[in-house]
């Protein structure tokens, strides 16, 4: 039996999953990377780890990761809205993307890197650059649940997905709709 993850991996892209490490952006934000151990856990759970052991994260790397996350979020949101992103955010994402990223490997070790934490974040930043500059950007959506702020890649056939996931926000919306219709019809 596996334990549930503290991180939502429902964005459909590594950069979108990384942005989800800050939840409920429109309400009281939920920081899912409160300490270096949490970032190490995210890297492992995101399958961006070079070893079975958790990667070592310094306090500085955690700060840099959060800064990158927020720059990525603003760049993607601006691109979704057709706005030019702030140059400081573009510079931050480009700086991280220019670092050596994870080298894919055949065999038991999926990735190789001399600096695994920086390489994992470089891989995430490159994914963000490719997303913003590519054709998949038009398929990035924000969950319609007003309590949720997760971005996701709509890979549904009709491209009409509304929620980050059915198990999370979609189910809550359906329950709320059912109860609302019940009250309107006079059911308790």
CSV table of C-alpha atoms in Angstrom, one decimal:
chain,number,residue,atom,x,y,z
A,1,UNK,CA,0.0,0.0,0.0
A,2,UNK,CA,1.5,3.4,-1.0
A,3,UNK,CA,1.0,6.5,1.1
A,4,UNK,CA,-0.7,9.4,-0.6
A,5,UNK,CA,1.6,12.2,-1.9
A,6,UNK,CA,1.5,15.6,-0.2
A,7,UNK,CA,2.0,17.0,-3.7
A,8,UNK,CA,-0.6,17.2,-6.5
A,9,UNK,CA,0.9,15.7,-9.7
A,10,UNK,CA,-2.0,16.4,-12.0
A,11,UNK,CA,-0.7,19.3,-14.1
A,12,UNK,CA,0.4,17.1,-17.0
A,13,UNK,CA,3.9,18.8,-17.2
A,14,UNK,CA,6.8,18.9,-14.7
A,15,UNK,CA,6.7,22.7,-14.6
A,16,UNK,CA,2.9,22.8,-13.9
A,17,UNK,CA,3.4,20.2,-11.2
A,18,UNK,CA,6.2,22.3,-9.7
A,19,UNK,CA,4.0,25.4,-9.7
A,20,UNK,CA,1.4,23.4,-7.8
A,21,UNK,CA,3.8,23.3,-4.8
A,22,UNK,CA,2.1,26.5,-3.8
A,23,UNK,CA,-1.6,25.8,-3.6
A,24,UNK,CA,-4.7,27.9,-3.1
A,25,UNK,CA,-3.1,31.0,-4.6
A,26,UNK,CA,-6.4,32.9,-4.7
A,27,UNK,CA,-7.2,32.2,-1.0
A,28,UNK,CA,-4.9,31.5,1.8
A,29,UNK,CA,-1.8,30.1,0.1
A,30,UNK,CA,-0.7,26.6,1.0
A,31,UNK,CA,3.1,26.2,0.9
A,32,UNK,CA,4.0,22.6,0.1
A,33,UNK,CA,7.7,23.3,0.2
A,34,UNK,CA,8.1,24.6,3.8
A,35,UNK,CA,11.6,23.2,4.2
A,36,UNK,CA,14.5,21.6,2.3
A,37,UNK,CA,13.2,18.1,3.0
A,38,UNK,CA,9.9,18.9,1.3
A,39,UNK,CA,11.7,20.0,-1.8
A,40,UNK,CA,13.8,16.8,-1.7
A,41,UNK,CA,10.6,14.8,-1.4
A,42,UNK,CA,9.0,16.7,-4.4
A,43,UNK,CA,12.1,16.0,-6.6
A,44,UNK,CA,11.9,12.3,-5.6
A,45,UNK,CA,8.1,12.0,-6.1
A,46,UNK,CA,8.3,13.9,-9.4
A,47,UNK,CA,10.8,11.2,-10.6
A,48,UNK,CA,13.5,13.8,-11.1
A,49,UNK,CA,15.9,12.2,-8.6
A,50,UNK,CA,19.3,10.8,-9.6
A,51,UNK,CA,19.4,8.2,-6.7
A,52,UNK,CA,17.0,6.2,-4.6
A,53,UNK,CA,18.1,8.4,-1.6
A,54,UNK,CA,16.6,11.9,-1.3
A,55,UNK,CA,18.7,14.6,-2.8
A,56,UNK,CA,20.4,17.0,-0.4
A,57,UNK,CA,18.8,20.5,-0.5
A,58,UNK,CA,20.4,23.5,1.1
A,59,UNK,CA,18.3,26.5,2.5
A,60,UNK,CA,19.6,28.6,-0.4
A,61,UNK,CA,18.5,25.9,-3.0
A,62,UNK,CA,15.0,26.0,-1.4
A,63,UNK,CA,14.9,29.8,-1.7
A,64,UNK,CA,16.0,29.6,-5.3
A,65,UNK,CA,13.5,26.9,-6.0
A,66,UNK,CA,10.6,29.0,-4.6
A,67,UNK,CA,11.8,32.0,-6.6
A,68,UNK,CA,11.9,30.0,-9.7
A,69,UNK,CA,8.5,28.5,-9.0
A,70,UNK,CA,6.9,31.9,-8.7
A,71,UNK,CA,8.7,33.3,-11.8
A,72,UNK,CA,7.5,30.3,-13.8
A,73,UNK,CA,4.0,30.8,-12.6
A,74,UNK,CA,3.9,34.5,-13.6
A,75,UNK,CA,5.5,33.7,-17.0
A,76,UNK,CA,3.0,31.0,-17.8
A,77,UNK,CA,0.0,33.1,-16.6
A,78,UNK,CA,1.2,36.1,-18.6
A,79,UNK,CA,1.7,33.9,-21.7
A,80,UNK,CA,-1.8,32.4,-21.2
A,81,UNK,CA,-3.3,35.9,-21.1
A,82,UNK,CA,-1.3,37.1,-24.1
A,83,UNK,CA,0.7,39.5,-22.0
A,84,UNK,CA,4.5,40.1,-22.1
A,85,UNK,CA,6.0,38.7,-18.9
A,86,UNK,CA,8.2,40.8,-16.7
A,87,UNK,CA,11.8,40.8,-17.8
A,88,UNK,CA,13.0,39.8,-14.3
A,89,UNK,CA,10.8,36.7,-14.4
A,90,UNK,CA,12.0,35.8,-17.9
A,91,UNK,CA,15.6,36.3,-16.8
A,92,UNK,CA,15.1,34.0,-13.7
A,93,UNK,CA,13.5,31.2,-15.8
A,94,UNK,CA,16.1,31.5,-18.5
A,95,UNK,CA,19.0,31.5,-16.0
A,96,UNK,CA,17.7,28.3,-14.4
A,97,UNK,CA,17.0,26.7,-17.8
A,98,UNK,CA,20.5,27.4,-19.0
A,99,UNK,CA,22.1,25.3,-16.2
A,100,UNK,CA,23.0,21.7,-16.9
A,101,UNK,CA,19.8,19.6,-16.5
A,102,UNK,CA,19.3,16.0,-15.7
A,103,UNK,CA,21.0,13.6,-18.2
A,104,UNK,CA,18.7,10.7,-19.0
A,105,UNK,CA,20.2,7.2,-18.5
A,106,UNK,CA,19.2,3.7,-19.5
A,107,UNK,CA,19.1,1.2,-16.8
A,108,UNK,CA,18.2,1.4,-13.1
A,109,UNK,CA,19.3,5.0,-12.7
A,110,UNK,CA,16.9,7.2,-14.8
A,111,UNK,CA,18.9,10.4,-14.4
A,112,UNK,CA,22.5,11.5,-13.8
A,113,UNK,CA,23.9,14.8,-12.6
A,114,UNK,CA,26.8,16.2,-10.6
A,115,UNK,CA,24.4,18.7,-8.9
A,116,UNK,CA,21.1,16.9,-8.7
A,117,UNK,CA,19.0,19.6,-7.0
A,118,UNK,CA,20.1,22.3,-9.5
A,119,UNK,CA,19.7,19.9,-12.4
A,120,UNK,CA,16.2,18.9,-11.4
A,121,UNK,CA,15.2,22.6,-11.3
A,122,UNK,CA,16.9,23.2,-14.6
A,123,UNK,CA,14.9,20.4,-16.1
A,124,UNK,CA,11.7,22.0,-14.7
A,125,UNK,CA,12.7,25.4,-16.0
A,126,UNK,CA,13.4,24.0,-19.5
A,127,UNK,CA,10.0,22.4,-19.4
A,128,UNK,CA,8.5,25.8,-18.7
A,129,UNK,CA,10.4,27.4,-21.5
A,130,UNK,CA,9.2,24.7,-23.9
A,131,UNK,CA,5.6,25.0,-22.7
A,132,UNK,CA,5.4,28.8,-23.0
A,133,UNK,CA,7.1,28.8,-26.4
A,134,UNK,CA,5.3,25.9,-27.9
A,135,UNK,CA,1.9,24.9,-29.2
A,136,UNK,CA,0.7,23.3,-26.0
A,137,UNK,CA,0.4,26.6,-24.2
A,138,UNK,CA,-3.1,27.0,-25.6
A,139,UNK,CA,-4.1,23.9,-23.8
A,140,UNK,CA,-3.0,25.1,-20.3
A,141,UNK,CA,-6.0,26.0,-18.1
A,142,UNK,CA,-6.6,27.0,-14.6
A,143,UNK,CA,-9.0,24.9,-12.5
A,144,UNK,CA,-12.4,26.4,-12.4
A,145,UNK,CA,-12.9,25.7,-8.7
A,146,UNK,CA,-12.5,29.2,-7.1
A,147,UNK,CA,-10.7,27.7,-4.1
A,148,UNK,CA,-8.1,26.0,-6.4
A,149,UNK,CA,-5.4,27.7,-8.4
A,150,UNK,CA,-3.8,24.7,-10.1
A,151,UNK,CA,-2.8,25.0,-13.7
A,152,UNK,CA,-3.1,21.9,-15.9
A,153,UNK,CA,-2.6,20.7,-19.4
A,154,UNK,CA,-6.0,19.9,-20.9
A,155,UNK,CA,-5.3,16.6,-22.7
A,156,UNK,CA,-9.0,15.7,-23.0
A,157,UNK,CA,-10.2,14.8,-26.5
A,158,UNK,CA,-12.8,17.6,-26.6
A,159,UNK,CA,-10.5,20.1,-24.8
A,160,UNK,CA,-13.3,21.0,-22.4
A,161,UNK,CA,-11.7,19.9,-19.1
A,162,UNK,CA,-12.7,22.3,-16.4
A,163,UNK,CA,-11.1,21.0,-13.2
A,164,UNK,CA,-7.5,20.1,-12.2
A,165,UNK,CA,-8.9,16.6,-11.6
A,166,UNK,CA,-12.2,14.8,-11.1
A,167,UNK,CA,-11.0,13.3,-7.8
A,168,UNK,CA,-10.2,16.8,-6.4
A,169,UNK,CA,-12.2,19.7,-7.6
A,170,UNK,CA,-14.5,18.1,-10.2
A,171,UNK,CA,-16.1,15.9,-7.6
A,172,UNK,CA,-16.6,18.9,-5.2
A,173,UNK,CA,-18.2,20.9,-8.0
A,174,UNK,CA,-20.6,18.0,-8.8
A,175,UNK,CA,-21.6,17.6,-5.2
A,176,UNK,CA,-22.2,21.3,-4.8
A,177,UNK,CA,-24.3,21.3,-8.0
A,178,UNK,CA,-26.3,18.4,-6.8
A,179,UNK,CA,-27.0,20.0,-3.4
A,180,UNK,CA,-27.9,23.3,-5.0
A,181,UNK,CA,-30.4,21.6,-7.4
A,182,UNK,CA,-31.8,19.7,-4.4
A,183,UNK,CA,-32.4,22.9,-2.5
A,184,UNK,CA,-34.0,24.6,-5.5
A,185,UNK,CA,-36.3,21.6,-5.9
A,186,UNK,CA,-37.2,21.7,-2.1
A,187,UNK,CA,-35.3,18.6,-1.1
A,188,UNK,CA,-33.4,18.8,2.3
